[in-house]
Tab-separated table of C-alpha atoms in Angstrom:
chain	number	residue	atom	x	y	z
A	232	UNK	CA	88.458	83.728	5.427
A	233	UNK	CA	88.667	79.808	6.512
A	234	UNK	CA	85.735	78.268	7.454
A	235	UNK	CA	85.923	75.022	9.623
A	236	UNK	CA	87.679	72.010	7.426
A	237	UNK	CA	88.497	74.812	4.832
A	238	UNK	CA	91.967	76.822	4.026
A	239	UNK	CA	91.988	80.409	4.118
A	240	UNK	CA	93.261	81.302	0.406
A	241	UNK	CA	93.692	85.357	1.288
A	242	UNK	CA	97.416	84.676	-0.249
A	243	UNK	CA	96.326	83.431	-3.423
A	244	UNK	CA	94.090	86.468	-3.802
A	245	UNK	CA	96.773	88.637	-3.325
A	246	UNK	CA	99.069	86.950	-5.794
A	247	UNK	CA	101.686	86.592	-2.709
A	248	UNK	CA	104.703	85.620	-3.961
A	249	UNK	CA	107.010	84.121	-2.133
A	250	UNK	CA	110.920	82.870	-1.746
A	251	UNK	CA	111.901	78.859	-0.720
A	252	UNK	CA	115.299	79.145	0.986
A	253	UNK	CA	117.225	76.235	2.115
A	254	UNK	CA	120.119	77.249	4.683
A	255	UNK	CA	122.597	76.089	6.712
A	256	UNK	CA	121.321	74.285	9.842
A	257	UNK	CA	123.794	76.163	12.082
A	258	UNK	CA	122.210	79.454	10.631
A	259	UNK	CA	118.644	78.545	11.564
A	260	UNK	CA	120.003	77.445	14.682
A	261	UNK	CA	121.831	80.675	15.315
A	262	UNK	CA	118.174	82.730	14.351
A	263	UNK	CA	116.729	81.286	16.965
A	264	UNK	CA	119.093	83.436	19.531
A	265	UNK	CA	117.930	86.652	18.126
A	266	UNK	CA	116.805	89.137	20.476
A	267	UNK	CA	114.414	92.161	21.398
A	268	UNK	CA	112.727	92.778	17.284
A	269	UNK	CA	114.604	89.064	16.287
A	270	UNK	CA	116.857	90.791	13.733
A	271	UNK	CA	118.995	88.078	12.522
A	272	UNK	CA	120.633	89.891	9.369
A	273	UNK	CA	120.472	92.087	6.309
A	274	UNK	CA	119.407	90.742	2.311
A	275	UNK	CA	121.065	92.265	-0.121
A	276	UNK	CA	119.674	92.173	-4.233
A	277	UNK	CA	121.429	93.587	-7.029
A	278	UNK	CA	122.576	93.320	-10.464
A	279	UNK	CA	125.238	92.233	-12.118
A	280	UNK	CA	125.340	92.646	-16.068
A	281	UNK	CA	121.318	91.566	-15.906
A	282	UNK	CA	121.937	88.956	-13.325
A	283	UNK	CA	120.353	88.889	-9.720
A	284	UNK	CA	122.801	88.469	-6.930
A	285	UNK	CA	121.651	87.920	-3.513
A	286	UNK	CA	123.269	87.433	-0.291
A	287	UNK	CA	122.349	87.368	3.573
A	288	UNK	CA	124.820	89.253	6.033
A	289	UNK	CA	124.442	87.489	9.757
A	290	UNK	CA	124.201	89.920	12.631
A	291	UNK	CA	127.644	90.633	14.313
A	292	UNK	CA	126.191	89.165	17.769
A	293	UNK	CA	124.959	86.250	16.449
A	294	UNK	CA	127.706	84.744	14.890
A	295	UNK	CA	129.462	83.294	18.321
A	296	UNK	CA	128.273	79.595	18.228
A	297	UNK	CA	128.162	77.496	21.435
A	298	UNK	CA	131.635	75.971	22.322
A	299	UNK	CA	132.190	72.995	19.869
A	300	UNK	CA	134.730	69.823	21.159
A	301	UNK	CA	136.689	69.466	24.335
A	302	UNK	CA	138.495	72.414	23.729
A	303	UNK	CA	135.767	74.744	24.617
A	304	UNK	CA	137.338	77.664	22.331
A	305	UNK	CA	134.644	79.898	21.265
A	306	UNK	CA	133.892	79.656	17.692
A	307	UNK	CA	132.550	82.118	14.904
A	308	UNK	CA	130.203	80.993	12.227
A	309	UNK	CA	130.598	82.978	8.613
A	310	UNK	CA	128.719	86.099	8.328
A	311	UNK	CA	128.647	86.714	4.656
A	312	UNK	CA	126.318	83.978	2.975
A	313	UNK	CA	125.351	84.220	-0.921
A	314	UNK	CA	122.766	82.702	-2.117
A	315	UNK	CA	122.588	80.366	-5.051
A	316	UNK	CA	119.615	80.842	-7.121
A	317	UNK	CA	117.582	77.970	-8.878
A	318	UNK	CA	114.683	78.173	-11.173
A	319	UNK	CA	111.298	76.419	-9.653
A	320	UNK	CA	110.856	74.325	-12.826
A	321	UNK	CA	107.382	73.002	-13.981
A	322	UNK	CA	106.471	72.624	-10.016
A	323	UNK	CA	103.986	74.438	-8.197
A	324	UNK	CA	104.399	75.041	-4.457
A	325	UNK	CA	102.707	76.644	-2.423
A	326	UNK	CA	103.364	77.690	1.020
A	327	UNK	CA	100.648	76.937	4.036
A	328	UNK	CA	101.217	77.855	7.833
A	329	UNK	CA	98.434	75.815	10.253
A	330	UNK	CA	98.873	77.639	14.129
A	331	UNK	CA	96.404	76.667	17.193
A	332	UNK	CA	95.307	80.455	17.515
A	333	UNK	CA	94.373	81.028	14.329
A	334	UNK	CA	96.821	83.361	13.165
A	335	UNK	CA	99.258	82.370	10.676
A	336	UNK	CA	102.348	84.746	10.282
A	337	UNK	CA	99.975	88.037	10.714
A	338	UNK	CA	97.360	86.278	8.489
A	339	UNK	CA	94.417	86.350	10.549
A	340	UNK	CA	91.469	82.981	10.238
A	341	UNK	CA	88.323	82.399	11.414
A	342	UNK	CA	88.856	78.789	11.474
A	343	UNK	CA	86.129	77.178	13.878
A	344	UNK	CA	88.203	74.247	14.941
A	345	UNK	CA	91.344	73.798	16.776
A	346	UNK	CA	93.741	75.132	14.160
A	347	UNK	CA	93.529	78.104	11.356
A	348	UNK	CA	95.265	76.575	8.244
A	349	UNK	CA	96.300	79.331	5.775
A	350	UNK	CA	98.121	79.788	2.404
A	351	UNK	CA	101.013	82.320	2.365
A	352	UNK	CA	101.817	82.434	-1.192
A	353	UNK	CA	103.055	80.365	-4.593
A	354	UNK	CA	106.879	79.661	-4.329
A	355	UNK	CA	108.121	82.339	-7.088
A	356	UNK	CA	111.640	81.282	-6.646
A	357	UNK	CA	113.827	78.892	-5.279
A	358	UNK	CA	117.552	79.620	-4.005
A	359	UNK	CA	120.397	77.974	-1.492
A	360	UNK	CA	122.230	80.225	1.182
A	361	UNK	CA	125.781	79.220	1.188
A	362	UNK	CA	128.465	80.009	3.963
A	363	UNK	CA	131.058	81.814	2.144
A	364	UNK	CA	134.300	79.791	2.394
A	365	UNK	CA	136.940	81.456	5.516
A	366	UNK	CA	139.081	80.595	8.179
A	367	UNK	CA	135.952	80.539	10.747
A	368	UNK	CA	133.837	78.580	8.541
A	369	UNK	CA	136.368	75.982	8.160
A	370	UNK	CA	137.440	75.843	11.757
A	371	UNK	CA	133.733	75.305	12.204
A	372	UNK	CA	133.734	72.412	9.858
A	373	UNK	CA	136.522	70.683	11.160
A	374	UNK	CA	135.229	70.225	14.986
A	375	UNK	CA	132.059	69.377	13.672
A	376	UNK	CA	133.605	66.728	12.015
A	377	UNK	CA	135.922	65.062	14.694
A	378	UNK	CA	132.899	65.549	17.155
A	379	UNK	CA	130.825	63.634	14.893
A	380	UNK	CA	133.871	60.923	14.780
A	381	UNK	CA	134.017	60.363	17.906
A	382	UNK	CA	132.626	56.785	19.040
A	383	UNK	CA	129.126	56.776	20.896
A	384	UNK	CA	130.793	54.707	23.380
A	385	UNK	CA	133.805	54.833	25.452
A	386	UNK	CA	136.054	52.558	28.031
A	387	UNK	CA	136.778	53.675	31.090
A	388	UNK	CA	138.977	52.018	33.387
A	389	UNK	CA	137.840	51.397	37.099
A	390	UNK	CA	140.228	52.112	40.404
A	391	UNK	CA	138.582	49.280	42.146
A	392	UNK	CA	136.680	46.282	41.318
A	393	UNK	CA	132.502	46.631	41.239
A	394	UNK	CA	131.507	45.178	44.462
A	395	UNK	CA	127.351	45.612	43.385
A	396	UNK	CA	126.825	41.699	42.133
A	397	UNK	CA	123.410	41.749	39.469
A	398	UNK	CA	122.598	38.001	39.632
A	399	UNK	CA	120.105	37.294	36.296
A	400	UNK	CA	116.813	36.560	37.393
A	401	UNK	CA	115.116	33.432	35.482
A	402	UNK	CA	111.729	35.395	35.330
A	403	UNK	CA	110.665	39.001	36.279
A	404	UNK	CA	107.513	38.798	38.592
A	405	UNK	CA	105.531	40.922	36.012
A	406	UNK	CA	106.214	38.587	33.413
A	407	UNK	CA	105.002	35.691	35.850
A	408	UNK	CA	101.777	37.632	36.744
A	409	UNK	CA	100.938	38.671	33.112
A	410	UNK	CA	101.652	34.935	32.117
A	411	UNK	CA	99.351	33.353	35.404
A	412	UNK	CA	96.574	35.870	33.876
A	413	UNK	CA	97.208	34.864	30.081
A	414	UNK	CA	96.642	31.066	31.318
A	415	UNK	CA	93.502	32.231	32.972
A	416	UNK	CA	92.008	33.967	30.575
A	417	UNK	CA	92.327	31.091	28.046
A	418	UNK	CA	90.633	28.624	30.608
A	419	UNK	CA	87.215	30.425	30.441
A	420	UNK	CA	85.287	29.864	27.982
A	421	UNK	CA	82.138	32.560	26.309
A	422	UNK	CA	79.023	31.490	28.510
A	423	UNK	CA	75.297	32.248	27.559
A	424	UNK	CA	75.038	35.869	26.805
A	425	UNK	CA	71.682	35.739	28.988
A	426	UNK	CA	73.151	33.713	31.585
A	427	UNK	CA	76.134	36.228	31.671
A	428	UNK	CA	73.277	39.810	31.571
A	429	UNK	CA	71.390	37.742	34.541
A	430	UNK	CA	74.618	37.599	36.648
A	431	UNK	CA	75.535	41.103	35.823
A	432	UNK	CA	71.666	42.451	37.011
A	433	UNK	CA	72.055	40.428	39.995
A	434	UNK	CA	75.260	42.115	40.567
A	435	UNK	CA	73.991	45.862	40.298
A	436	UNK	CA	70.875	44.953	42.206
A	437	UNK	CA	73.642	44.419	45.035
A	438	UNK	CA	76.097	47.787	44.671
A	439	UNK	CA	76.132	50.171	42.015
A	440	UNK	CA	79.552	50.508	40.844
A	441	UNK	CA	82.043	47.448	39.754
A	442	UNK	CA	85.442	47.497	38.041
A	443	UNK	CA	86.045	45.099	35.939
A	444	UNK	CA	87.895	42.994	37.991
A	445	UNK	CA	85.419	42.062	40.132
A	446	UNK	CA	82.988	41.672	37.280
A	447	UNK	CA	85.072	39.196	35.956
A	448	UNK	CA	85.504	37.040	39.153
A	449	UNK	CA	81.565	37.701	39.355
A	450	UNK	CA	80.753	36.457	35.663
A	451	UNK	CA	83.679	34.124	35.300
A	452	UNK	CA	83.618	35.508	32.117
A	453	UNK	CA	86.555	36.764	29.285
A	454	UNK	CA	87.628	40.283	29.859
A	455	UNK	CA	87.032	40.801	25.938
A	456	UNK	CA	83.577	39.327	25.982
A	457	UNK	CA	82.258	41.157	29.291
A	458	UNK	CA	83.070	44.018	27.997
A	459	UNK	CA	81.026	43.736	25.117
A	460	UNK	CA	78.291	42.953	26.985
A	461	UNK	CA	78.768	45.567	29.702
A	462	UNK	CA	78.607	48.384	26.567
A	463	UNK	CA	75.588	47.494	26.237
A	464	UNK	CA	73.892	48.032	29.125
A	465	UNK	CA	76.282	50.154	31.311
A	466	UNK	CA	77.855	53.059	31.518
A	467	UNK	CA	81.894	53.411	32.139
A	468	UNK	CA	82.892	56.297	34.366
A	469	UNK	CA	86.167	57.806	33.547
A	470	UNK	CA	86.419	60.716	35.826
A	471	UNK	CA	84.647	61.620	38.972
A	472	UNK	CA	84.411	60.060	42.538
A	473	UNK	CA	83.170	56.571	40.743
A	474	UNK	CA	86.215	57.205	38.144
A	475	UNK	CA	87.185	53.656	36.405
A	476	UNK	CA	83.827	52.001	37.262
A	477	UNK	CA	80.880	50.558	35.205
A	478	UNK	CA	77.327	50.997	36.255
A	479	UNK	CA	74.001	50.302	34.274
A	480	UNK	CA	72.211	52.402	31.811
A	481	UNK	CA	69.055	54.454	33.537
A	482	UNK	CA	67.150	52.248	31.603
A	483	UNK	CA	67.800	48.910	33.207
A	484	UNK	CA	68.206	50.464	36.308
A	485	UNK	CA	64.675	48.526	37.402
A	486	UNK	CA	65.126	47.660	40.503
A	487	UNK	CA	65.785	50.926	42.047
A	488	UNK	CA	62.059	51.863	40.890
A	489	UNK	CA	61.238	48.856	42.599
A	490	UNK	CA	63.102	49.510	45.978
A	491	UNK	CA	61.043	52.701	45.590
A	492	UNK	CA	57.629	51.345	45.565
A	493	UNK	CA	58.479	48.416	48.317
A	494	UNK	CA	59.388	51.854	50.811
């Protein structure tokens, strides 16, 4: 089992073996309509003169694809699929699922963080399901294709003239505010750091809680540069009643233990 920041390596115990299919992306597509158990189809292996010959037979149901083009015909993908085997070569690959629960395709981890990473198996062979060439597959093909040629963009021709007039605008006011605050952030210059802590007690001796707005017309100061200051010694809420607010550390909070004593 996976420990946290480790891979659970219960398939490579096992000697899992397993198969790396590539198939048609209307096939996949099709699976994922699959009802009640998700039976999508039947594999079929046997031999011919020594020779392994697979193919996958698509579920009757599941082989009426959405309607394709303008004609809104129903279509039929290709039922009968045989696969085309390959050899995996010098490679090793290996096959991992990660999930959020912790289980991993009825693999069960006891990963302690967010996500259970296990290995399923070593890739023991390698193969390509194929439609088998028909009527319906090509029919398929062919509105795929002129959908695909079809231009992105069309013209349309209007009954009656656009009456809406969209005069440009020289500037958009957010541009003109974020330009007035550029300009005003480059006229203030880095003060004393001490200067700039003494104006920031004073400050907190008055209220409690500032954004950083007001700090900054307080201080007079760069955003960028109060703000390293202000980790320093405060504290930044960012949830509660006080949410987007900075207040002091407890530990420079002197002056409330001196409002205490003066009571």
């Amino acid at each position: 089992m996976s420990e946290k920041g480790e891979v659970d390596l219960t398939g490579a115990k096992q000697n899992t073996g397993v198969w790396l299919v590539k198939v048609p992306k209307y096939l996949s597509q099709q699976w994922a309509k699959a009802q009640g158990r998700g039976e999508v189809g039947k594999l079929r292996i046997s031999k011919n003169q020594g020779k392994a010959e697979v193919s996958f037979t698509l579920n009757e149901e599941l082989t009426v694809i959405d309607s394709v083009g303008d004609k809104g015909s129903q279509v039929h993908v290709p039922r009968e699929h045989p696969f085309t085997m390959q050899m995996v070569g010098g490679q090793t690959l290996a096959v991992f699922t990660e999930t959020s629960s912790g289980k991993a395709w009825g693999v069960v981890s006891t990963a302690c963080g967010p996500s259970g990473i296990a290995l399923e198996g070593v890739v023991v062979q390698r193969a390509e399901c194929r439609p088998a060439v028909s009527d319906s597959y090509m029919r398929l093909k062919r509105l795929q294709i002129e959908e695909s040629s079809k231009p992105m963009r069309l013209s349309q021709q209007l009954d009656k003239a656009v009456t809406t007039n969209y005069k440009p605008v020289a500037n958009h006011a957010y541009n003109v505010e974020y330009e007035r605050r550029k300009k005003e952030e480059g006229k203030r210059a880095r003060g004393d750091k001490q200067q700039v802590l003494d104006m920031l007690f004073s400050a907190f001796e008055k209220h409690q809680y500032y954004n950083i707005k007001d700090l900054v017309d307080i201080t007079k100061q760069p955003v960028t540069f109060l703000k390293e200051i202000l980790r320093d010694i405060g504290i930044y809420n960012i949830k509660g009643t006080h949410k987007n607010t900075w207040e002091l550390r407890p530990e420079y909070r002197h002056y409330q233990g001196e409002a205490e004593k003066s009571d």
